[in-house]
Tab-separated table of C-alpha atoms and ligand atoms in Angstrom:
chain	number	residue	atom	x	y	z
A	361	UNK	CA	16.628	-15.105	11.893
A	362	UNK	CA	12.696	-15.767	12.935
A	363	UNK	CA	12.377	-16.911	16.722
A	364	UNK	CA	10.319	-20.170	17.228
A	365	UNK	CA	7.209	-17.962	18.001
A	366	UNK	CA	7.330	-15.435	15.002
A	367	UNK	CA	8.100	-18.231	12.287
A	368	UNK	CA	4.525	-20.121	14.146
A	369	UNK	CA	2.802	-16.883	13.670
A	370	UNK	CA	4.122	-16.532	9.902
A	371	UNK	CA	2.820	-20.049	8.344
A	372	UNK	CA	-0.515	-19.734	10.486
A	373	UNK	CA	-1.032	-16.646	8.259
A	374	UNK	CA	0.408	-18.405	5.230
A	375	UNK	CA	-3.324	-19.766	4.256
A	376	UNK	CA	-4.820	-16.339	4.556
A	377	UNK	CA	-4.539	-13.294	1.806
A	378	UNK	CA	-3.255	-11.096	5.153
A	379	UNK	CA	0.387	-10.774	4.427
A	380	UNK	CA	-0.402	-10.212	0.184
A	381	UNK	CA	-2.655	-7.189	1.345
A	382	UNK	CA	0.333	-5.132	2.226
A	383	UNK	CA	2.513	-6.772	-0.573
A	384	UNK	CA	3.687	-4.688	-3.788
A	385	UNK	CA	1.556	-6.518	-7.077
A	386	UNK	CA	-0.386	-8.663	-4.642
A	387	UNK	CA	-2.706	-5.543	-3.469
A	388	UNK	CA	-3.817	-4.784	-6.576
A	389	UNK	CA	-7.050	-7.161	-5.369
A	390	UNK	CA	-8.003	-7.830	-2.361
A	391	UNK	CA	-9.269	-11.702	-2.785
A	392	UNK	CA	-10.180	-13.233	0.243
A	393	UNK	CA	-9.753	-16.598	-1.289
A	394	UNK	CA	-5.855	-16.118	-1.826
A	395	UNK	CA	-2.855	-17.094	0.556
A	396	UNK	CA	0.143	-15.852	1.517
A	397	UNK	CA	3.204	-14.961	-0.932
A	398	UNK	CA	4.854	-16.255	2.230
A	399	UNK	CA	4.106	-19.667	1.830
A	400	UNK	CA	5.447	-20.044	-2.164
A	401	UNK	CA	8.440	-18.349	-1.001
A	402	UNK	CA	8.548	-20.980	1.527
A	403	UNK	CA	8.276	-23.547	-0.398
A	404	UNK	CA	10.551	-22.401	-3.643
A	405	UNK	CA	13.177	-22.594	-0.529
A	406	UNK	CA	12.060	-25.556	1.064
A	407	UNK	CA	12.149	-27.668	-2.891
A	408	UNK	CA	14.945	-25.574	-4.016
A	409	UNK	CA	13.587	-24.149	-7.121
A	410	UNK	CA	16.276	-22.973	-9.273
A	411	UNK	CA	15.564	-20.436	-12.477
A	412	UNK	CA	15.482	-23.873	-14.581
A	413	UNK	CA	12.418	-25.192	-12.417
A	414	UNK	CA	8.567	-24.920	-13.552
A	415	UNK	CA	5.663	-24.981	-10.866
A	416	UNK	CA	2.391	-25.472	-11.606
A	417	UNK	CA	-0.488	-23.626	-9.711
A	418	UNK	CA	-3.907	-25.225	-11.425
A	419	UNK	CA	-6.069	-23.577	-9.313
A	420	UNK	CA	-4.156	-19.795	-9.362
A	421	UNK	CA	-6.836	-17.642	-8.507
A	422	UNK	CA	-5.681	-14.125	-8.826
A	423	UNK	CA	-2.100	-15.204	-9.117
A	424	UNK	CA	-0.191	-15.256	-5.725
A	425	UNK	CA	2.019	-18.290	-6.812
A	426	UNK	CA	2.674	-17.230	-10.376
A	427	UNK	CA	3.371	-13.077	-9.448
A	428	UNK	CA	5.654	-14.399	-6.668
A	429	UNK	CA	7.693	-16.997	-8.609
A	430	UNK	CA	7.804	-14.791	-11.275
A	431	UNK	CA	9.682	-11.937	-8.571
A	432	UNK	CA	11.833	-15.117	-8.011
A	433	UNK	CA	12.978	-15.790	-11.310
A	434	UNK	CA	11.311	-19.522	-11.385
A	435	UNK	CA	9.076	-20.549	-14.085
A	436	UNK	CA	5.681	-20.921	-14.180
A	437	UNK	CA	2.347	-21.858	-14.923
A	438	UNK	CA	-1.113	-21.135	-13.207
A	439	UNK	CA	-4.521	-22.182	-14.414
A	440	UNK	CA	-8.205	-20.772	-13.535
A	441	UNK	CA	-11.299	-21.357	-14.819
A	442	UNK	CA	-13.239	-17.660	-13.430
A	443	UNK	CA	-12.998	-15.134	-16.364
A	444	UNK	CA	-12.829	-12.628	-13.911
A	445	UNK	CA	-10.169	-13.643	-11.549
A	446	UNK	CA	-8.410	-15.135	-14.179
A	447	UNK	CA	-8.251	-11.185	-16.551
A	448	UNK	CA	-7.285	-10.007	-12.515
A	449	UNK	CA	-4.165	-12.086	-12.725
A	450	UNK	CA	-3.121	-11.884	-15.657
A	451	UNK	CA	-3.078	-7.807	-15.160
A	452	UNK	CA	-1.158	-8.377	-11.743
A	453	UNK	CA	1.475	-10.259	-14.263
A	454	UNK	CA	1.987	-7.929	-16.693
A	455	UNK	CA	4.646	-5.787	-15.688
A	456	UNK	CA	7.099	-5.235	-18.763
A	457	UNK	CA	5.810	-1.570	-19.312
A	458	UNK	CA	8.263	1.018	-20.571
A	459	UNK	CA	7.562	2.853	-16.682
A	460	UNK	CA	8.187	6.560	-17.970
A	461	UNK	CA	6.028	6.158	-21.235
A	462	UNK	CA	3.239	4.756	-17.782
A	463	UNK	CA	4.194	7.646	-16.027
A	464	UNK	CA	3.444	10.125	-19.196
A	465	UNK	CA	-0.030	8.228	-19.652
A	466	UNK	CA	-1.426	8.401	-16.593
A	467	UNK	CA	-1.071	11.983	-16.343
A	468	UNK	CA	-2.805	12.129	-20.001
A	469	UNK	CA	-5.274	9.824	-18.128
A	470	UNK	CA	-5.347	12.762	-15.283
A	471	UNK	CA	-6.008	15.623	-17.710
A	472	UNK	CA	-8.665	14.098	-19.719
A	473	UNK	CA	-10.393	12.944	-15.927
A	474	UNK	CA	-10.067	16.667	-14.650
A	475	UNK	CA	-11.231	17.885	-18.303
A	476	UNK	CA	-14.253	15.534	-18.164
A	477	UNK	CA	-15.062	17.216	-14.301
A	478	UNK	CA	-14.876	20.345	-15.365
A	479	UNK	CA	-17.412	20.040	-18.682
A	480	UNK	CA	-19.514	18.065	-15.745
A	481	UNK	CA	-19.592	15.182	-17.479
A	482	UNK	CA	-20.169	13.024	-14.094
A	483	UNK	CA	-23.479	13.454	-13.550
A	484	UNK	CA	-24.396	12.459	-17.302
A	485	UNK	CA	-22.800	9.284	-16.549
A	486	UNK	CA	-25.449	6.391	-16.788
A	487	UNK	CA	-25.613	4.755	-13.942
A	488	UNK	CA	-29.613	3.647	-14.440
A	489	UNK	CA	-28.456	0.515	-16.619
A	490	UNK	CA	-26.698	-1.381	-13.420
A	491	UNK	CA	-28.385	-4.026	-11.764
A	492	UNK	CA	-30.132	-3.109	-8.643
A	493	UNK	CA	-27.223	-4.709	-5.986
A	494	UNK	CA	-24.326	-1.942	-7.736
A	495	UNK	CA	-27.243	0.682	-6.610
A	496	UNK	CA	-27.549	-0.691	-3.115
A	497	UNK	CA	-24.167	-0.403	-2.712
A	498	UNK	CA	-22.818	2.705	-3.344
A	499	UNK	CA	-24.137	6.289	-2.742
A	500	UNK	CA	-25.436	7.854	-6.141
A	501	UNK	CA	-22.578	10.755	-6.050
A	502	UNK	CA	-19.848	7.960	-5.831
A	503	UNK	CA	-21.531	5.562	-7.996
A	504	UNK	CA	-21.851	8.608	-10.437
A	505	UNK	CA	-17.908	9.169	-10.282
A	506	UNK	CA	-16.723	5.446	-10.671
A	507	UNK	CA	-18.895	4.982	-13.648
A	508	UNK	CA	-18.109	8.239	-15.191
A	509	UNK	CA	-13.965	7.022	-14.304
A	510	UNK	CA	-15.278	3.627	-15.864
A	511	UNK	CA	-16.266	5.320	-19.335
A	512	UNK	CA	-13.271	7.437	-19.212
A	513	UNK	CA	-10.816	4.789	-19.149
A	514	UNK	CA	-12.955	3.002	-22.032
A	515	UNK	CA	-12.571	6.114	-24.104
A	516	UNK	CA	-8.697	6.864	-23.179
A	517	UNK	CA	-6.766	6.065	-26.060
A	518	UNK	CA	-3.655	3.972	-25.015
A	519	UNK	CA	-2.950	0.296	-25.208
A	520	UNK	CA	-4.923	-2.468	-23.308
A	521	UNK	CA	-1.986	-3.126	-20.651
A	522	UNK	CA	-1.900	0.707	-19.411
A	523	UNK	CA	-6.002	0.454	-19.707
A	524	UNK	CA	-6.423	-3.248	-17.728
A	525	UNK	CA	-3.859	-0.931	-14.640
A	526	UNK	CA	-6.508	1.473	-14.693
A	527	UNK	CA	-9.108	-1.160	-14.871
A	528	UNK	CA	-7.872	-3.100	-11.658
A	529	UNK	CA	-7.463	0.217	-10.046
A	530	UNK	CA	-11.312	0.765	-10.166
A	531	UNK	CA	-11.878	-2.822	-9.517
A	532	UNK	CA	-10.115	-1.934	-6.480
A	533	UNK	CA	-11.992	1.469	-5.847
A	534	UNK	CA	-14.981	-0.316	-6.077
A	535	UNK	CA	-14.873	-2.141	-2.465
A	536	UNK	CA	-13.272	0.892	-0.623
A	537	UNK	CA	-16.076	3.554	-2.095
A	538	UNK	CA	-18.545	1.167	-1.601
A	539	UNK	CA	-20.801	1.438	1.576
A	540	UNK	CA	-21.467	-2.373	1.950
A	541	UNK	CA	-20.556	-2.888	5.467
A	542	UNK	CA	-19.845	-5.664	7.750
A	543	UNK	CA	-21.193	-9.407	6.256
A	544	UNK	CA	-21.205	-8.419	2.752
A	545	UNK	CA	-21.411	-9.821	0.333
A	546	UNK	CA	-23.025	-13.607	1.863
A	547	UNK	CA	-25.969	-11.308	3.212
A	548	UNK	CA	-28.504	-8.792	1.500
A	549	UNK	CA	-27.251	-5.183	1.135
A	550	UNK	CA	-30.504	-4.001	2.567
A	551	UNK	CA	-29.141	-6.233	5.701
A	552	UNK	CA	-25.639	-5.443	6.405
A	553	UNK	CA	-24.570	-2.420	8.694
A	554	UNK	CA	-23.118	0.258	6.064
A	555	UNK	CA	-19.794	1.584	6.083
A	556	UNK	CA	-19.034	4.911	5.983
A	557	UNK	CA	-17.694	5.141	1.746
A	558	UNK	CA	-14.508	6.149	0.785
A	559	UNK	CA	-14.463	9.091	-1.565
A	560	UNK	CA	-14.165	7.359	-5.625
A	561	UNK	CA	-11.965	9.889	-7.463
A	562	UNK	CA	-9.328	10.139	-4.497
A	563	UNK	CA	-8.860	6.593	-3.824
A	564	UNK	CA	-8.683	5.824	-7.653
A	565	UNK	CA	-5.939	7.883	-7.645
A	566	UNK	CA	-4.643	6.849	-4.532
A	567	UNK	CA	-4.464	2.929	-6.220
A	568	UNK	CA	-2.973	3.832	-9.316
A	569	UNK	CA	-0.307	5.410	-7.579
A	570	UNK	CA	0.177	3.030	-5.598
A	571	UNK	CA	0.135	0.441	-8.775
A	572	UNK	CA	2.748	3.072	-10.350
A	573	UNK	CA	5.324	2.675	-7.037
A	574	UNK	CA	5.272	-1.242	-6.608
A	575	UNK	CA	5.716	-1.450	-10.556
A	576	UNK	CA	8.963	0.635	-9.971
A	577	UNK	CA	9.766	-1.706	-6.907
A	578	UNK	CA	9.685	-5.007	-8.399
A	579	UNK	CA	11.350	-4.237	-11.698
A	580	UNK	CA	14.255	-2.252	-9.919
A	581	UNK	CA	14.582	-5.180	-8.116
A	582	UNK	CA	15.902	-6.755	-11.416
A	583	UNK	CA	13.797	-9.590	-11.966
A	584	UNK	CA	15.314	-11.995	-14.610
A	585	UNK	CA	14.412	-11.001	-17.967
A	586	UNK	CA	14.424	-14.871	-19.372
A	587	UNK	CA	11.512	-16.440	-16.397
A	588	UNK	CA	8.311	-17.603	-18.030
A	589	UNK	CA	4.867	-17.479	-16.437
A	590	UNK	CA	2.213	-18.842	-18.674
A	591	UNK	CA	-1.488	-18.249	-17.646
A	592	UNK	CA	-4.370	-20.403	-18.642
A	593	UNK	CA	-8.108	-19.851	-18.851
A	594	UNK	CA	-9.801	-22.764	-18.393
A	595	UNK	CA	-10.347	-25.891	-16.418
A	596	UNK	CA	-7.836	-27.505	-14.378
A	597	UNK	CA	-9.749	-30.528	-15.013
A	598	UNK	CA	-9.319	-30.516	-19.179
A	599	UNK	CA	-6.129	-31.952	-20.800
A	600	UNK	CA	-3.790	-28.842	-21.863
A	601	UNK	CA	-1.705	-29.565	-24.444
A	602	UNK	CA	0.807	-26.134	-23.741
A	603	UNK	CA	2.154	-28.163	-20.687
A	604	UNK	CA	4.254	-31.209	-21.681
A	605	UNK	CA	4.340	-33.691	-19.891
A	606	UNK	CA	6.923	-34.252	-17.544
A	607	UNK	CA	7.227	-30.798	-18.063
A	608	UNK	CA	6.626	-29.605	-14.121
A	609	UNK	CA	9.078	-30.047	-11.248
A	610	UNK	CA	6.312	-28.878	-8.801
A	611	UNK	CA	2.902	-28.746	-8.081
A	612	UNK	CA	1.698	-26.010	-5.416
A	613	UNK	CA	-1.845	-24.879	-5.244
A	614	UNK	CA	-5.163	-23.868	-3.227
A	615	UNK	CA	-7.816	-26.145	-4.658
A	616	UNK	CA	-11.483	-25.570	-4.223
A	617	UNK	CA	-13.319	-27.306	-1.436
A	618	UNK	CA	-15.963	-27.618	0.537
A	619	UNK	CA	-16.358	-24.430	2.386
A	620	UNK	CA	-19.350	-22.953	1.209
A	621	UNK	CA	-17.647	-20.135	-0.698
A	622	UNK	CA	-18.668	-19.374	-3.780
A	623	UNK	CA	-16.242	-17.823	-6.053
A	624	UNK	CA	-18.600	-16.434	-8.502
A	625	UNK	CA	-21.079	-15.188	-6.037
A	626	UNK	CA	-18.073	-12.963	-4.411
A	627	UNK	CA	-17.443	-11.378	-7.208
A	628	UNK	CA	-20.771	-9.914	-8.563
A	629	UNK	CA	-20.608	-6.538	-8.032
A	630	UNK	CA	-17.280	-6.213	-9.740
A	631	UNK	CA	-19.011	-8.159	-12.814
A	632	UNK	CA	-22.278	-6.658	-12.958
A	633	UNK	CA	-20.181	-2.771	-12.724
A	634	UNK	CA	-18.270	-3.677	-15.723
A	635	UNK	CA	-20.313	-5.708	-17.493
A	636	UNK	CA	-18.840	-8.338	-17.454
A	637	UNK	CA	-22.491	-10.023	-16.222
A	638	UNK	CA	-25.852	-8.296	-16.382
A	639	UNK	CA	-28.230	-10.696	-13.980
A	640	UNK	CA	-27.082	-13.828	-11.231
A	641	UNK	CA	-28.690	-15.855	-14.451
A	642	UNK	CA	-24.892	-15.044	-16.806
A	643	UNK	CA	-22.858	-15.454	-13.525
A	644	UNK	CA	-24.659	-19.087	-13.189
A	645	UNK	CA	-24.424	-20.071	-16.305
A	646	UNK	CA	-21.037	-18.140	-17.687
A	647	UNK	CA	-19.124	-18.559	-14.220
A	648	UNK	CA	-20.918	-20.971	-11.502
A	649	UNK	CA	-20.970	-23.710	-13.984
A	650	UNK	CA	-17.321	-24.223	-15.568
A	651	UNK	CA	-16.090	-23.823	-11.219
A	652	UNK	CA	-15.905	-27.178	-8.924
A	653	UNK	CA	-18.314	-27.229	-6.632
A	654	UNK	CA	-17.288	-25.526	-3.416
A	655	UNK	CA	-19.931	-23.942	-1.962
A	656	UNK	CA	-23.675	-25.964	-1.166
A	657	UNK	CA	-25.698	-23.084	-2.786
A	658	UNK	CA	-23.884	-24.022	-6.251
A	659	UNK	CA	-24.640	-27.224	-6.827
A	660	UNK	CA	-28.293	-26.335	-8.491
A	661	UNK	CA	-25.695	-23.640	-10.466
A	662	UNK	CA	-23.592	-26.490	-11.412
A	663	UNK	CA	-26.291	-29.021	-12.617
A	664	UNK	CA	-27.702	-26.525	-14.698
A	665	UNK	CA	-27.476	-27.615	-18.684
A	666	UNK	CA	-30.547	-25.621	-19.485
A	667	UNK	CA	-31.909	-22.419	-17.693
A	668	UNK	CA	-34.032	-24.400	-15.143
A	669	UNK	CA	-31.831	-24.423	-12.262
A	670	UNK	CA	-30.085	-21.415	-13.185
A	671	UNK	CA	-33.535	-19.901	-12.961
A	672	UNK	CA	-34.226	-21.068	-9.399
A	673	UNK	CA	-31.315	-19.969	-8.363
A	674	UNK	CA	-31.758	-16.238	-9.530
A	675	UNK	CA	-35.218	-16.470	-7.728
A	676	UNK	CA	-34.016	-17.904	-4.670
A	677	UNK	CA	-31.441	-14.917	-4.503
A	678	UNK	CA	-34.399	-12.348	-5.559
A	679	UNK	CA	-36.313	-13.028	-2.258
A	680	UNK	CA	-32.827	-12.255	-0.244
A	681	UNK	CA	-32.815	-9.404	-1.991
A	682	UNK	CA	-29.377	-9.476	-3.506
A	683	UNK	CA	-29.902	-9.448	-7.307
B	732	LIG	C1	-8.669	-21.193	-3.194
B	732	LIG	S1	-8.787	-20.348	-4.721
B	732	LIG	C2	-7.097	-20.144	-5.155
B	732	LIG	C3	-6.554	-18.822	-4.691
B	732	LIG	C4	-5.091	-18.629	-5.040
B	732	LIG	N1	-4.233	-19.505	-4.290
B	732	LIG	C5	-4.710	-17.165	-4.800
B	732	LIG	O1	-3.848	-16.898	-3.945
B	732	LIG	O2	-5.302	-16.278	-5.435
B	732	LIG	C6	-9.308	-21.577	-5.850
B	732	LIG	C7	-9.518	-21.056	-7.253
B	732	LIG	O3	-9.890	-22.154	-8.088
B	732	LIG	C8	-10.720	-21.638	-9.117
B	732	LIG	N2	-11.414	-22.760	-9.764
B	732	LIG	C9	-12.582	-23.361	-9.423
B	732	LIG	N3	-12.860	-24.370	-10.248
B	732	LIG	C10	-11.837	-24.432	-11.149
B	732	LIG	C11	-11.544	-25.288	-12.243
B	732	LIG	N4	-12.381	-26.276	-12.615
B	732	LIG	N5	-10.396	-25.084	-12.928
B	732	LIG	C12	-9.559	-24.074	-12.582
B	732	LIG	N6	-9.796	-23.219	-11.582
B	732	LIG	C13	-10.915	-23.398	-10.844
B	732	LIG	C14	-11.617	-20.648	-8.394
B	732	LIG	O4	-12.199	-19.703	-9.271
B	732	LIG	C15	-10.627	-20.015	-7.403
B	732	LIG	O5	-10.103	-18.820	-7.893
């Protein structure tokens, strides 16, 4: 039983990603735009949800309604139009591996790592082709190492599941071995006071052990085998014919507002590092356009049918310095 005080303290945290940083699935990514697993759980009490229900989450970000219903055995369904945040979500979903055939390929994973060390293949790794704000932001030894664990996961041979795990463990690396300090990412990297940069090849591991252990948490914890979660790519805006309608008991979600965040701007230097985007021109066009307007920078991004204002844009970043 909370006291008055703690349960005050636990819903003032509930629009914040604090609590999910320390929570098993929702650590795989750090998104500062998420809330609290907290506050679903709250509210699956609150409505009663029942293993019949279905909840809706159109704007889902990287998941925190959907993974936690899903650990709750209540349908559901989450929608997001970032190709990005929507591939990081549907990773943190995925948990129906067979865990010992996991634990047998990430020790193949090891080996061929350690093999690829030991033939120094890290320094051949080609690091020359990323745009200029992945080189502002790492040292070249660690920025060697997380491309040359990039490639190597590429090359593993196992199925895309086990590959997107090691994938989101990199994605993960990438902020911890970065040295992008305080103020990062809204200013210029040549701006912001560096961080000291956490080694690349020990906290990869470090992740995908830890992605290993809360996989073994959640499914001891017998989550029902019959719950659907349905992810969609795509606007929350557009008619989607996979839900039916009257189909959804409840609607809980984070929409995009006015805050001046821009959720395609935050997550450049996970796109540009695995090429997902090359300049800020594809993350206007491929990204900034299909979001709702949240932050004021976008709305050139947003109006942009041709390459015009996609172009000022990508100049008006160049004199900050950022692409
Ligand atoms: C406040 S965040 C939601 C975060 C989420 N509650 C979580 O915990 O991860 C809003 C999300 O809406 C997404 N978004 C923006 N425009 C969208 C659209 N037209 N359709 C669907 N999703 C959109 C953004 O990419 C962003 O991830």
């Amino acid at each position: 039983m909370l006291t008055q005080q703690e349960s005050r303290v636990q819903v003032k945290d509930y629009g914040t990603f604090k609590d999910s940083l320390r929570a098993p699935v929702h650590r795989w990514f750090q998104y500062p735009a998420g809330y609290s697993y907290k506050f679903i759980e709250a509210k699956a009490k609150e409505y009663r949800l029942a293993a019949s229900s279905w909840v809706l989450d159109p704007f889902v970000g990287c998941g925190t309604t959907c993974v936690t219903l899903k650990q709750l055995g209540i349908n559901s369904i989450g929608i997001e139009a970032h190709p990005f945040v929507y591939w990081v979500a549907k990773t943190k979903l995925y948990w129906e591996f067979d865990l010992s055939n996991l634990h047998a390929d990430i020790e193949r994973f090891w080996r061929s790592v350690l093999e690829g060390i030991n033939h120094g293949q890290v320094s051949f790794a080609d690091t020359k082709s990323l745009p200029p704000l992945v080189h502002k932001c790492f040292s070249q030894d660690n920025l060697s190492k997380l491309v040359f664990l990039r490639d190597t996961i590429e090359r593993f041979a196992s199925d895309e599941h086990t590959k997107d795990l090691l994938r989101l463990a990199l994605t993960a690396t990438l902020r911890l071995a970065s040295r992008a300090g305080a103020g990062w990412p809204y200013i210029a990297p040549s701006r912001y006071h560096e961080k000291h940069e956490q080694e690349a090849f020990s906290t990869f591991y470090r992740l995908v052990g830890q992605m290993y252990q809360d996989l073994l948490y959640i499914t001891a914890r017998a989550v029902p085998q019959d719950t659907q979660c349905l992810l969609i790519q795509g606007d929350a805006r557009d008619h989607h014919p996979t839900i039916p309608p009257s189909s959804i008991d409840l609607v809980i979600t984070s929409p995009p507002y006015l805050n001046n965040y821009d959720y395609a701007d935050r997550t450049r230097l996970e796109m540009y590092f695995f090429g997902w985007a090359s300049s800020w021109r594809d993350i206007t066009q491929n990204v900034r356009a299909r979001l709702i307007t949240a932050a004021t920078t976008q709305i050139t991004g947003n109006n942009a049918e041709s390459g015009t204002s996609a172009t000022t844009r990508y100049k008006t970043h160049s004199t900050t310095g950022l692409c």
